Each structure stands twice: as C-alpha cells, then as structure tokens.
PDB file of C-alpha atoms and ligand atoms in Angstrom:
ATOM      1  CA  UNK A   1       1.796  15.283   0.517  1.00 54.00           C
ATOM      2  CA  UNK A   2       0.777  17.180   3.248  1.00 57.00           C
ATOM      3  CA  UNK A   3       2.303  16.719   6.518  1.00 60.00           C
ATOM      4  CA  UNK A   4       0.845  15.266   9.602  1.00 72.00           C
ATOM      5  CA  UNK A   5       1.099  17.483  12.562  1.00 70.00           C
ATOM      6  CA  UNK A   6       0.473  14.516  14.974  1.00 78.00           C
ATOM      7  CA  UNK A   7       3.371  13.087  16.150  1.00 89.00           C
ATOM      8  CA  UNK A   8       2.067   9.364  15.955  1.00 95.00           C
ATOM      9  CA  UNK A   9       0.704   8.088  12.700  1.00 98.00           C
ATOM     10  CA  UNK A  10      -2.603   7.970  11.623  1.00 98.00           C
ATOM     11  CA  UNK A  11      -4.704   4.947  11.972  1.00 98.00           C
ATOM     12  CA  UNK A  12      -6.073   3.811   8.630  1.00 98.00           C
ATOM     13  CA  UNK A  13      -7.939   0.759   7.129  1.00 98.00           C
ATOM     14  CA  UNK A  14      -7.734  -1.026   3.676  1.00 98.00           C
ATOM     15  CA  UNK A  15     -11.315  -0.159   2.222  1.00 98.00           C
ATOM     16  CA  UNK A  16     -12.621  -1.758  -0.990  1.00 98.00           C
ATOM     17  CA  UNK A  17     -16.566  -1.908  -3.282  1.00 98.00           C
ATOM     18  CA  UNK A  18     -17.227  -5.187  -3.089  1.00 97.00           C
ATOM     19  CA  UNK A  19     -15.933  -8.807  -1.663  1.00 98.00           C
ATOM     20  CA  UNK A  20     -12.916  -9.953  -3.252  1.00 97.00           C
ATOM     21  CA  UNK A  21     -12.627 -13.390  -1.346  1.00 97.00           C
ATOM     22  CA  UNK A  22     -11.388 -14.127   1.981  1.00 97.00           C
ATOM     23  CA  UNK A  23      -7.489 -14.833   0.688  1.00 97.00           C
ATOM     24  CA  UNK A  24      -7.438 -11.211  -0.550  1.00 97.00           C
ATOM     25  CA  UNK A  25      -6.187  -8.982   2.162  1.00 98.00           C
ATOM     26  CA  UNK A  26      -8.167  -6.022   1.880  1.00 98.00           C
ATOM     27  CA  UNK A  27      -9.591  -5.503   6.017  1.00 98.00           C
ATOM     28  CA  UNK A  28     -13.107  -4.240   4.759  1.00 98.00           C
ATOM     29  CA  UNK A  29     -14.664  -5.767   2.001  1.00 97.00           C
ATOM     30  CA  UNK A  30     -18.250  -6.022   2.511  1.00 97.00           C
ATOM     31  CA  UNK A  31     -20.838  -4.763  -0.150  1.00 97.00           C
ATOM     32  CA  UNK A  32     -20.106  -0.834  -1.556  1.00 97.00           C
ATOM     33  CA  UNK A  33     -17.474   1.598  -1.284  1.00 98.00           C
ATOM     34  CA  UNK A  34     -19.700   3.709   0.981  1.00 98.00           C
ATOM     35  CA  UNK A  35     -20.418   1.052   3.308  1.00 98.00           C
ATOM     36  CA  UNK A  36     -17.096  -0.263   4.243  1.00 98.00           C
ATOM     37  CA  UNK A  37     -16.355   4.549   4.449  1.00 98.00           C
ATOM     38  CA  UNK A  38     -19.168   3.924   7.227  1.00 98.00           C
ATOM     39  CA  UNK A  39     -17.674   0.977   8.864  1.00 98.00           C
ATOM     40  CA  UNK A  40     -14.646   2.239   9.127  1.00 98.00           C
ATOM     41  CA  UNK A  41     -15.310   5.962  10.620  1.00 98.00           C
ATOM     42  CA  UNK A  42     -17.951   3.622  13.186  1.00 98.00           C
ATOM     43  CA  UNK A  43     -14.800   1.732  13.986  1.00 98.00           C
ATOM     44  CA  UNK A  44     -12.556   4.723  15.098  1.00 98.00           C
ATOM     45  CA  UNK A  45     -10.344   4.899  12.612  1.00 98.00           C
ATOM     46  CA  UNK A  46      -9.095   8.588  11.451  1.00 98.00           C
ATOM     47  CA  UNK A  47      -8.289   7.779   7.711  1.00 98.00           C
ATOM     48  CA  UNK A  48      -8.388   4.755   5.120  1.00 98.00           C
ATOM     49  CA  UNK A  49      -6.418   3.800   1.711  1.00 98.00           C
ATOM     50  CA  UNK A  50      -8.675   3.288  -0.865  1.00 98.00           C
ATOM     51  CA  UNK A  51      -8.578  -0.260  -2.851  1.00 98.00           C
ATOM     52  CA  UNK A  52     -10.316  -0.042  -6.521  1.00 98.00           C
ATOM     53  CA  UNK A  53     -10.077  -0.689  -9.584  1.00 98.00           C
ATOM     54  CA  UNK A  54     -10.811   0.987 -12.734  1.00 98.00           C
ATOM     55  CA  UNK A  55     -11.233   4.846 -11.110  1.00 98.00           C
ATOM     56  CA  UNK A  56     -12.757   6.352 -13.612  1.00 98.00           C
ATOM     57  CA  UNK A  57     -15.910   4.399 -12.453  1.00 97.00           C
ATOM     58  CA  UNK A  58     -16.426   6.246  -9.803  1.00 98.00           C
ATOM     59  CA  UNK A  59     -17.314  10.293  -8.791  1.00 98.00           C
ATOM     60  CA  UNK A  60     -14.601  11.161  -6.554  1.00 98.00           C
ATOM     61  CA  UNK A  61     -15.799  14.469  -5.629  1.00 98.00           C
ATOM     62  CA  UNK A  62     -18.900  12.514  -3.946  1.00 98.00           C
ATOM     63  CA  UNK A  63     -16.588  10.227  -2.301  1.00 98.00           C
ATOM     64  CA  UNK A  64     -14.571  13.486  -1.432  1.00 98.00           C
ATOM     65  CA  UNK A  65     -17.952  14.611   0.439  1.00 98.00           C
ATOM     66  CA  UNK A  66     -18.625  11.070   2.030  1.00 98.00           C
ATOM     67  CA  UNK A  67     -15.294  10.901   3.842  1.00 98.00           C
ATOM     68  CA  UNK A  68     -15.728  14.507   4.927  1.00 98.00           C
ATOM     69  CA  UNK A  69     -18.475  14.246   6.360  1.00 98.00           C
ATOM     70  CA  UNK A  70     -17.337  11.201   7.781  1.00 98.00           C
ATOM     71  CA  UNK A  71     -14.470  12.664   9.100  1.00 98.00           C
ATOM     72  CA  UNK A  72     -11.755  10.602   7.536  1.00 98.00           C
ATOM     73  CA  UNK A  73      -8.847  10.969   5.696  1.00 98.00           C
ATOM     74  CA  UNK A  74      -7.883   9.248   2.115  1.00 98.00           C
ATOM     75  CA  UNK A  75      -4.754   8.830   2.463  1.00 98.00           C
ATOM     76  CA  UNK A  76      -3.485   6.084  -0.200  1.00 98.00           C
ATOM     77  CA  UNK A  77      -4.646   4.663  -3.541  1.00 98.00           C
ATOM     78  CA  UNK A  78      -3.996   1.138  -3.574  1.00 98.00           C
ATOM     79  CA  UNK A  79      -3.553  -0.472  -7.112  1.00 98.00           C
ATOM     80  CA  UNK A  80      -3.077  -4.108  -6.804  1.00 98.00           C
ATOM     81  CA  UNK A  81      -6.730  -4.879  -8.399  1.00 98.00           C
ATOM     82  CA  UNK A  82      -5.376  -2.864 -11.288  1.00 98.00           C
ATOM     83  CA  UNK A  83      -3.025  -6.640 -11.563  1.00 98.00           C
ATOM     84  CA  UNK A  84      -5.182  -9.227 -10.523  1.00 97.00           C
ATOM     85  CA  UNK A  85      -8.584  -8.102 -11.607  1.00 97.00           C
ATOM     86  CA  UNK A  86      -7.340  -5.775 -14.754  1.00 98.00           C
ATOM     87  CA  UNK A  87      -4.121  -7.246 -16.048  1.00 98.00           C
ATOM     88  CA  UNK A  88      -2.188  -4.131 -15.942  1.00 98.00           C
ATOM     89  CA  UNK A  89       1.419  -4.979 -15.619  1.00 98.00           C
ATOM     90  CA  UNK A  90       4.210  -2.312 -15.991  1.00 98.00           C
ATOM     91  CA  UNK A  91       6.786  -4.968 -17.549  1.00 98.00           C
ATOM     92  CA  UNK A  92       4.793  -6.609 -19.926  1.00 98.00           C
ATOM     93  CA  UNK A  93       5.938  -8.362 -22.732  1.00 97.00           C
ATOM     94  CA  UNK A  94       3.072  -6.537 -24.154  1.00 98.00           C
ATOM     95  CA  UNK A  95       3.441  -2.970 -25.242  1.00 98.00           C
ATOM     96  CA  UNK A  96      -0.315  -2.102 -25.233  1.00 98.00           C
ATOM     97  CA  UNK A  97      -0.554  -3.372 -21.844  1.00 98.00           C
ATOM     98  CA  UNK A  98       2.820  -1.177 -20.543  1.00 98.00           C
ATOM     99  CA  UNK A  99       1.047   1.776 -21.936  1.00 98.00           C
ATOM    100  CA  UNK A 100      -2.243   1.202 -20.526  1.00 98.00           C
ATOM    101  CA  UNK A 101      -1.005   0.670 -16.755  1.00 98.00           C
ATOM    102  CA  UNK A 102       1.149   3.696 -17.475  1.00 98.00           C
ATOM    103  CA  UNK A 103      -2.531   5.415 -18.162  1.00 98.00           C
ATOM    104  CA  UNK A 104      -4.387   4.157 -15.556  1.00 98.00           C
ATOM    105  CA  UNK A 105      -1.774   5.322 -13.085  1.00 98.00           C
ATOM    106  CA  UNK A 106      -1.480   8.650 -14.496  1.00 98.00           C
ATOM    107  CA  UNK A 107      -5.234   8.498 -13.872  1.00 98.00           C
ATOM    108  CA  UNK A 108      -4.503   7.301 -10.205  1.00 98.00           C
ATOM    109  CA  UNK A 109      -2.313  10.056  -9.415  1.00 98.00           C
ATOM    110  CA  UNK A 110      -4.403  12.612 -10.657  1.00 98.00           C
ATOM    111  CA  UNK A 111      -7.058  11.901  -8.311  1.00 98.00           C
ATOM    112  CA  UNK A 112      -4.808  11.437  -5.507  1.00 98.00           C
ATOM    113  CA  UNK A 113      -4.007  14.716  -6.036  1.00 98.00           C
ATOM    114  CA  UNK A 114      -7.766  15.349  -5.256  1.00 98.00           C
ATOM    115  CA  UNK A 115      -6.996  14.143  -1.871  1.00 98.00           C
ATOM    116  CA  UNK A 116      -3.481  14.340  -0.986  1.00 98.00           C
ATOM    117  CA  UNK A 117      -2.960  10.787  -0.917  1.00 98.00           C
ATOM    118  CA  UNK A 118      -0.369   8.813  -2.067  1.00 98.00           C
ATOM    119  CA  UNK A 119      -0.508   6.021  -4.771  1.00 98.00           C
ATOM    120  CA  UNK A 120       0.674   2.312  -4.244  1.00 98.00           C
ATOM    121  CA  UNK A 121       3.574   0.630  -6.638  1.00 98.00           C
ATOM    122  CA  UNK A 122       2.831  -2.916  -5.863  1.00 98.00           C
ATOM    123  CA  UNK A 123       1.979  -5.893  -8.371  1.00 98.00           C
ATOM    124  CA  UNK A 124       1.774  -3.764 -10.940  1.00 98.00           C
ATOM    125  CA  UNK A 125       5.576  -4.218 -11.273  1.00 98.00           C
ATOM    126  CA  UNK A 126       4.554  -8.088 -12.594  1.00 98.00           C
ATOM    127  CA  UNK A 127       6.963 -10.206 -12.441  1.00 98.00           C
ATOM    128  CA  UNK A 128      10.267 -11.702 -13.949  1.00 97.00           C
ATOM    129  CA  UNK A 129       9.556 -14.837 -15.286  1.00 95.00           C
ATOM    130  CA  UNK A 130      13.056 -16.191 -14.289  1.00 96.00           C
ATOM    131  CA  UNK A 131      15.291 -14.864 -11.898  1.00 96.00           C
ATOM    132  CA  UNK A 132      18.155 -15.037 -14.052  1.00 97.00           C
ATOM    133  CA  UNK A 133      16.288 -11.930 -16.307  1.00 97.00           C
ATOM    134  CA  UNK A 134      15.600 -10.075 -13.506  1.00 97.00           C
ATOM    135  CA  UNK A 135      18.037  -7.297 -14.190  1.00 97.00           C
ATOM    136  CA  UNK A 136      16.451  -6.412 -17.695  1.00 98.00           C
ATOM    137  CA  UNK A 137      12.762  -6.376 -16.055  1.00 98.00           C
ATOM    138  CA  UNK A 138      13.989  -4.302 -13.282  1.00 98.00           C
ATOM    139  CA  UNK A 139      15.391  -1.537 -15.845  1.00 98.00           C
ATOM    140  CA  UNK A 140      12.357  -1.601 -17.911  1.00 98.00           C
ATOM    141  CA  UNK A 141      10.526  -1.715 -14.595  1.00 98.00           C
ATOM    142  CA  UNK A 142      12.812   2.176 -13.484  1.00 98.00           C
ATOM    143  CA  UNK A 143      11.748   3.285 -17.302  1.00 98.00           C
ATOM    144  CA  UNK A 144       8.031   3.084 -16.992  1.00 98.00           C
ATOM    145  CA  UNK A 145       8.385   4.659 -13.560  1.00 98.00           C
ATOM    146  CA  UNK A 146      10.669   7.230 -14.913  1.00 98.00           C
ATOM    147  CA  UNK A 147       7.031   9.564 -16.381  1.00 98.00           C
ATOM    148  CA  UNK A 148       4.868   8.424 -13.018  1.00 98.00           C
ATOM    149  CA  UNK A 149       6.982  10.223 -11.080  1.00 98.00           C
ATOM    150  CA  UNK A 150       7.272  13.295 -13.265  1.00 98.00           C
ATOM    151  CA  UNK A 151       3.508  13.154 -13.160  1.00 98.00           C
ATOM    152  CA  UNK A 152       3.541  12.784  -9.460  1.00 98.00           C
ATOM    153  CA  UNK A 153       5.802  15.258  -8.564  1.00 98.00           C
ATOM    154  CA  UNK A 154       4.399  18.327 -10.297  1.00 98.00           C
ATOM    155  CA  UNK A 155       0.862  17.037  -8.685  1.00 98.00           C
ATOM    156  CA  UNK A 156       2.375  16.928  -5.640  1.00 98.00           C
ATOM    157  CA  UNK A 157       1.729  12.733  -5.182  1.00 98.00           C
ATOM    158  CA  UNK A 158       3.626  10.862  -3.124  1.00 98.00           C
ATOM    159  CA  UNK A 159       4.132   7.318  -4.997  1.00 98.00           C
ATOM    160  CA  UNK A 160       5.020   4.815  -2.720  1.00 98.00           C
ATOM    161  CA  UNK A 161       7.025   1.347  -3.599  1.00 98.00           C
ATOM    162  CA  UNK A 162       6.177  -2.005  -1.821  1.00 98.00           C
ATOM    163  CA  UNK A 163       8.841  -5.055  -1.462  1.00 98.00           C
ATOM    164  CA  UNK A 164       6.613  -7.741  -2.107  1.00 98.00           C
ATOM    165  CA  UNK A 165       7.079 -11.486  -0.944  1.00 98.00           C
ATOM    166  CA  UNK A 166       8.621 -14.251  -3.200  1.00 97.00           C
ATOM    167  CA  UNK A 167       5.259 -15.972  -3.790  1.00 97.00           C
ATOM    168  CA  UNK A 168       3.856 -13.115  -5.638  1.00 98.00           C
ATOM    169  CA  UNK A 169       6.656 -11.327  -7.905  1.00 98.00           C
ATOM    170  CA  UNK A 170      10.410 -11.930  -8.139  1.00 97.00           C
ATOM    171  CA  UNK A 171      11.099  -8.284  -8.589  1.00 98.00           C
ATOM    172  CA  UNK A 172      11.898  -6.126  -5.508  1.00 98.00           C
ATOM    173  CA  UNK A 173      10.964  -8.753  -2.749  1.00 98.00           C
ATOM    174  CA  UNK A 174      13.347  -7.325   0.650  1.00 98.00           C
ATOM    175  CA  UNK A 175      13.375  -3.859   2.120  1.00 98.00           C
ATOM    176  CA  UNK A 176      17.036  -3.242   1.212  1.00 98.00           C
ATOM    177  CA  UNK A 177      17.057  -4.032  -2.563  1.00 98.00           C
ATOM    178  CA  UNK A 178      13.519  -1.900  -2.758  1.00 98.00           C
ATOM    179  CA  UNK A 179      15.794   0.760  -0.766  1.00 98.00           C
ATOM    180  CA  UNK A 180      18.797   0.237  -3.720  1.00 98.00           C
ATOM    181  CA  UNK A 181      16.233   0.405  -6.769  1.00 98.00           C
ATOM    182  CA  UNK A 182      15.058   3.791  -4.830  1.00 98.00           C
ATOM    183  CA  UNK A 183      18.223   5.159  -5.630  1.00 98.00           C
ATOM    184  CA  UNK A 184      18.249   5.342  -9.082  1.00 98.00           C
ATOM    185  CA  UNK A 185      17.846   8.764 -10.244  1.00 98.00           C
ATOM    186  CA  UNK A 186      14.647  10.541 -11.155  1.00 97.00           C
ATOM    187  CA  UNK A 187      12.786   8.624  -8.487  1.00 96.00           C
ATOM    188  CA  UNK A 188      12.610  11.350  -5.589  1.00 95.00           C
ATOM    189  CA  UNK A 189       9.002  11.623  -5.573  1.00 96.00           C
ATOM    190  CA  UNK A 190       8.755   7.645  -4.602  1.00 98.00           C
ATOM    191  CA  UNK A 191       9.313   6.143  -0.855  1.00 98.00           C
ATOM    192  CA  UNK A 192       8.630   2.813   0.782  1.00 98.00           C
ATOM    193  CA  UNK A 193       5.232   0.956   1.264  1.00 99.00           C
ATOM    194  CA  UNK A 194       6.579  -1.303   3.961  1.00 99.00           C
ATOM    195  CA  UNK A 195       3.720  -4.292   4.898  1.00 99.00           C
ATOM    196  CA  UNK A 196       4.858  -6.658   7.772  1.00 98.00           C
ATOM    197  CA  UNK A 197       3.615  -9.483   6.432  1.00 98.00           C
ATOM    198  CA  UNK A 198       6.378  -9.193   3.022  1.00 98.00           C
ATOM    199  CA  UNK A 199       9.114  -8.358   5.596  1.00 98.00           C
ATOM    200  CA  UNK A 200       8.379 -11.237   7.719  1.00 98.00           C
ATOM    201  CA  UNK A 201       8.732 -13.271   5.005  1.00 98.00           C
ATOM    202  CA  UNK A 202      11.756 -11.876   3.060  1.00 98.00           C
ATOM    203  CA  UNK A 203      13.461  -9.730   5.333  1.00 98.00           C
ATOM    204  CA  UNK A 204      16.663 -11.232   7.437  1.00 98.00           C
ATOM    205  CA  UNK A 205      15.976  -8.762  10.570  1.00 98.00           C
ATOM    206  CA  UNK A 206      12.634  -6.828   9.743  1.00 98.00           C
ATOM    207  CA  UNK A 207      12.932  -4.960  12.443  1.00 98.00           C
ATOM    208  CA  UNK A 208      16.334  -3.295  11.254  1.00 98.00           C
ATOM    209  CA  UNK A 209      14.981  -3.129   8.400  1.00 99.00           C
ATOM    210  CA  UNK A 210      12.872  -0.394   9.878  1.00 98.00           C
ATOM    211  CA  UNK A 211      15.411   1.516  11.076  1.00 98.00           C
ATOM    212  CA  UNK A 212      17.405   1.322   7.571  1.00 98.00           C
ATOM    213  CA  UNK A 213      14.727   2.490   6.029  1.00 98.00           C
ATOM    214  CA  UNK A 214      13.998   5.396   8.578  1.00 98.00           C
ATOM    215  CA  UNK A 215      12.963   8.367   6.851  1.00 98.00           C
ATOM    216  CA  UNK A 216      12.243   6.847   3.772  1.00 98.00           C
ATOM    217  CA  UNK A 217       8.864   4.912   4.752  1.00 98.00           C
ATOM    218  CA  UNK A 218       6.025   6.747   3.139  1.00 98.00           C
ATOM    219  CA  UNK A 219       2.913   4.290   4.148  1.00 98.00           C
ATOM    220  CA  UNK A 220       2.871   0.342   6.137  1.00 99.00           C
ATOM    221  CA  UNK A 221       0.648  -2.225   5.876  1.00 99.00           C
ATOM    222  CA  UNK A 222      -0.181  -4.072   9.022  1.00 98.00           C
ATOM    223  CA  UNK A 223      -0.664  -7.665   8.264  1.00 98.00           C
ATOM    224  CA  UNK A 224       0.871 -10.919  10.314  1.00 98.00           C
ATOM    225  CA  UNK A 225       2.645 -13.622   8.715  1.00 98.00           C
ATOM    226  CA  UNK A 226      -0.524 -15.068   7.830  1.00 98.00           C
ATOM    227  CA  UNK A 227      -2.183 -11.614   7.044  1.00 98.00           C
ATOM    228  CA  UNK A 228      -4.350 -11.712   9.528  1.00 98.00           C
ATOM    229  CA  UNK A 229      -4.738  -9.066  12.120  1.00 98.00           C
ATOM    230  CA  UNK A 230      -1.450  -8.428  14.594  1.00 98.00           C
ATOM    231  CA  UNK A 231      -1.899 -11.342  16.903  1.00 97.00           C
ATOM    232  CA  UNK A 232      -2.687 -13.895  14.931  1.00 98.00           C
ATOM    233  CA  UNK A 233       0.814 -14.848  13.382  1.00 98.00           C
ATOM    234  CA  UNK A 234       4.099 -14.688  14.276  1.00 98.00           C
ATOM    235  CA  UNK A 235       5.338 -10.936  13.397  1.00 98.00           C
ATOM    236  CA  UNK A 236       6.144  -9.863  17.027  1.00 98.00           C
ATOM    237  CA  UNK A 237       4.259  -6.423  17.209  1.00 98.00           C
ATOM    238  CA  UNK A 238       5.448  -5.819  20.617  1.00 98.00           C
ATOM    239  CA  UNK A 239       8.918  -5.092  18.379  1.00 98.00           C
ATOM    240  CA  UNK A 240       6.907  -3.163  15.957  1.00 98.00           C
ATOM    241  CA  UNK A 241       5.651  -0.953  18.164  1.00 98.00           C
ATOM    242  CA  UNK A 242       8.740  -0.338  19.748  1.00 98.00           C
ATOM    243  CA  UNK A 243      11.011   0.027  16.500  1.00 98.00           C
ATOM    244  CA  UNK A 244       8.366   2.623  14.682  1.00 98.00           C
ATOM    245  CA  UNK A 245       8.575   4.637  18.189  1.00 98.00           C
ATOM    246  CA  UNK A 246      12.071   4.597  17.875  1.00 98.00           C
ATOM    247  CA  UNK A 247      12.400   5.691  14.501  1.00 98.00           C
ATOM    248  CA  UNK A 248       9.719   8.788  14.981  1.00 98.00           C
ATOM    249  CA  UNK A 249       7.126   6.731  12.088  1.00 98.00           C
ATOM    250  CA  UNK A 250       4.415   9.123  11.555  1.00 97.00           C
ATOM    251  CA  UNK A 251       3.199   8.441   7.924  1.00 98.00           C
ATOM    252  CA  UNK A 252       0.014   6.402   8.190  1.00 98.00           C
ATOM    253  CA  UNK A 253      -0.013   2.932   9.528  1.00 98.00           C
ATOM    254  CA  UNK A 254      -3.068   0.809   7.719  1.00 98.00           C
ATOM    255  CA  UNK A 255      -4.361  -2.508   8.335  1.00 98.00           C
ATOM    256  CA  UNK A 256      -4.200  -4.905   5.388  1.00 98.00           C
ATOM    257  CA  UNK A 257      -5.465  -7.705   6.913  1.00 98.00           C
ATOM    258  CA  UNK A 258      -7.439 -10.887   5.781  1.00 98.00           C
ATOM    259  CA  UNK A 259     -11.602  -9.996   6.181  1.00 98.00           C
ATOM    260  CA  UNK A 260     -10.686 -12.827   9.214  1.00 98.00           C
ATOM    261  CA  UNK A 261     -13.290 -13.804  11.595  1.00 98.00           C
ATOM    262  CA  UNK A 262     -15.114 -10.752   9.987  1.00 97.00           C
ATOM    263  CA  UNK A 263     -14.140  -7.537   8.191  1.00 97.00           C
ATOM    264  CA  UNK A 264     -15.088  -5.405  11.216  1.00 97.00           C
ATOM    265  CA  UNK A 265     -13.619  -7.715  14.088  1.00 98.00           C
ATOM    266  CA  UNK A 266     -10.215  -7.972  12.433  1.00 98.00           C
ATOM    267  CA  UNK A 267     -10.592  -3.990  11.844  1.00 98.00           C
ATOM    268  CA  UNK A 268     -11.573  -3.303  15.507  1.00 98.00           C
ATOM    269  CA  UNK A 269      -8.986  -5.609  17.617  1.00 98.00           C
ATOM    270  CA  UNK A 270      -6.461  -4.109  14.792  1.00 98.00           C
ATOM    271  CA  UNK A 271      -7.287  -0.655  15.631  1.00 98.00           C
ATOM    272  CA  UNK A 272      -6.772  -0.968  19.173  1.00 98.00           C
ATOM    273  CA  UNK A 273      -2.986  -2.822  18.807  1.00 98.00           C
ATOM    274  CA  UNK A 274      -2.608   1.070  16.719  1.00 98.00           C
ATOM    275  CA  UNK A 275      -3.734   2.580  19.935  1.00 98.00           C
ATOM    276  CA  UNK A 276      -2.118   0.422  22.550  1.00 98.00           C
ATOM    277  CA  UNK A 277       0.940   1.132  20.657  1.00 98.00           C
ATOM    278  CA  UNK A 278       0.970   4.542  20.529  1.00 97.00           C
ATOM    279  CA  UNK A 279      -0.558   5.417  23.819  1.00 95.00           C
ATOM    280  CA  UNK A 280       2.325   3.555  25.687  1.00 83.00           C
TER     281      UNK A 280
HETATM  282  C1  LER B 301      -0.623  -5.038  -1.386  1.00 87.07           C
HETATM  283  O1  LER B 301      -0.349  -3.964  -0.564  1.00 87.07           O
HETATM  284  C2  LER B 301       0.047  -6.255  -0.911  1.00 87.07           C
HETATM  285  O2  LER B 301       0.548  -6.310   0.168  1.00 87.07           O
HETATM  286  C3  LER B 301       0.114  -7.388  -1.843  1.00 87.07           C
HETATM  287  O3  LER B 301       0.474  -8.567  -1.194  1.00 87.07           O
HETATM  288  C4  LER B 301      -1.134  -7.623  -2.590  1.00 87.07           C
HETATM  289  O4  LER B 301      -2.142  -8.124  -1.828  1.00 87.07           O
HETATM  290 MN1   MN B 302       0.662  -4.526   1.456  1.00 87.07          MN
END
C-alpha cells in the first residue's frame, strides 16, 4: 500500500449501493454507489472504504474516474456483505462454499490492487459453532488465509484482520488474540482492522489495546458502543484521540456508523470529531 505522507490519518467514510437497513452500520447508504461517492466528497471527507458485494457487478475503472474526479481516495474493500447477503464463509463445513469465498476474495484483492486499497477480513471468518471447537476452525480459518495473502502480497494488497464482538462470531473477538493469530507464519501481508465499537465490547482496556497493537493497525472503524457516531455511546473519544496521537496512527480512520438520525448527519458531526481530533 502506498504510504500516506500526512502525518494524521485520512478521514474516510463507509460507502455502500443501496440501503441495507438501519441496524447495518454502513455511514452512507442511500440509493447508488455514485450517490453516497457524491455525498461523501460534499461532506469533506478525503477518502472512503468501499462496502459491496458481488464486485464483478460493477466497472471499477468508471468508479476509478468518479472518485478522481471527486477527489477521493478508495482506500479499503469491505467484505462483510460477501457473509450476510452472499453466504461466503471461509470455515464452512461446506467445501464449495470455502472455495468460492476464497474466489471472490482473490477477486477483491485484485481490484484493490486497482486502487491501492486494502481488503477487509471480517465475517467472512464465520463462526465456530461451539467454543470448545474453536481451535480446529481457527487453523482451517490460517489455511484458507494462507493463498489470500500470497495473492495479496505479490499485488501489493494490504489485507487487514478485524476482532469482531462476541455477538457476531466466536473466532478472533479481542485485539490481543487477533494480534496472536497474526503471528502465525505466512501472514505478513495482513494487519489489524481495529473498530471501537468490537473493542469496547471485548477488549479489557481498549485503549492499551491501541498501544499494543501500535504499528500493526492497518485501517479503524469509528463506531460507539452502540455504533452510532462518536458521541452517542459510551467509547470515550476524548481517549481515542489522545491514544492514536500518541501512538503516531496514520492509516485511515473511517466511520462505520449506524445511517443514525440520517446517513449524512451521522457522516458530518463524525467528520468533524476526525478534525477536532487531529487539529488539537
Ligand atoms: C465490519 O467492519 C464490522 O465491524 C462488523 O461488525 C460487521 O458489520
Ligand atoms: Mn468494523
């Protein structure tokens, strides 16, 4: 990925096609891709991660062109629709459906590579259905990874890995095990997705777990505990602020908030917590 000169991060926005309901947290999600591009760059922000499914639906090089001349950056590839509207699940009990998501993100990456943006690991992992055979889904879990990240890495792709809460998968749910998993060989080309909203949630001192993870954070989600925009729950973004300062963050920092009141007033009072943050 290339690397940001700035030394703050840039300030992004979860963009999607089309409404996916007001529990999903995708910030924009009115009618067409191009739309919520245009709402966004009207906004302020300076980039946005892209939520989809099924890419191969789309032109990229047009939506290349749009965000040019809209003057924003792509800089992620978020996959969770690939789960929840698609099915794709990397452990599986069915083969056919391992080797699809294993297609569909070689897909993923190769367009990413269109943009230098990085590609999200998130409930694609599924899930274990009991905790006691987590183990065995987390190995086969590192094995389907294993080719993504050859993939990624002679593309250039930065994959990034999100601890998600309890609620959603039992497989890599704090910072710290998601950090320990990282370790496993063959997985250099994939760093954190941190989102405040999992940490809250599953972390015992998220903001430490920043600074453990220093280094190795490659995107973050801003969401509250209730995954609306900062403000609205009880994540203390004063601390956020502080700790991401601290550590020298400077990988994108994205809103993934709940389309709460609206799409474009969660994205604007969101956007300026990103610049009250970084102008103090
Ligand atoms: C995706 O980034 C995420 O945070 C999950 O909770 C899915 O919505
Ligand atoms: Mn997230």
């Amino acid at each position: 990925m290339m690397k940001n000169t700035m030394n703050r991060p840039l300030f992004t926005v979860s963009v999607s096609d089309r409404f996916y309901g007001d529990s999903s947290p995708i910030t924009l999600q009115e009618e067409g891709l191009k739309t919520n591009l245009e709402l966004a760059s009207t906004l302020g922000f300076e980039g946005v991660e892209i939520q989809i499914h099924t890419p191969s639906n789309y032109v990229w090089e047009r939506v290349a062109q749009q965000t040019q001349e809209l003057n924003l950056k792509v800089t992620a590839f978020g996959t969770g629709l690939e789960y929840g509207v698609n099915g794709l699940s990397f452990t599986s009990r069915d083969e056919s459906v391992r080797q699809l998501a294993q297609e569909r993100f070689i897909e993923y990456i190769t367009v990413a590579s269109q943009f230098d943006a990085a590609v999200f690991l998130g409930l694609c992992r599924g899930t274990s259905p009991r905790f006691s055979t987590r183990t065995e889904y987390l190995d086969l879990l590192y094995q389907q990874f294993l080719p993504l990240c050859e993939h990624a890495q002679r593309l250039g792709v930065l994959l990034v890995l999100e601890p998600i809460v309890f609620y959603l998968t039992t497989l890599l749910n704090t910072t710290h095990e998601t950090l320990e998993f990282l370790e496993r060989p063959g997985m250099e080309q994939m760093q954190l997705l941190l989102d405040t909203h999992h940490m809250f949630i599953e972390d015992a001192d998220y903001i430490q777990s920043f600074r453990d993870a220093a280094g190795k954070i490659g995107h973050l989600h801003i969401s509250d505990s209730n995954r609306k925009y900062p403000g609205c729950g009880n994540v203390d973004y004063t601390a956020v602020g502080n700790v991401l300062k601290e550590i020298g963050y400077s990988n994108p920092v994205s809103l993934e908030t709940l389309p709460y009141p609206t799409s474009a007033e969660g994205a604007r009072i969101g956007l300026e917590w990103m610049k009250k943050t970084w102008s103090q």
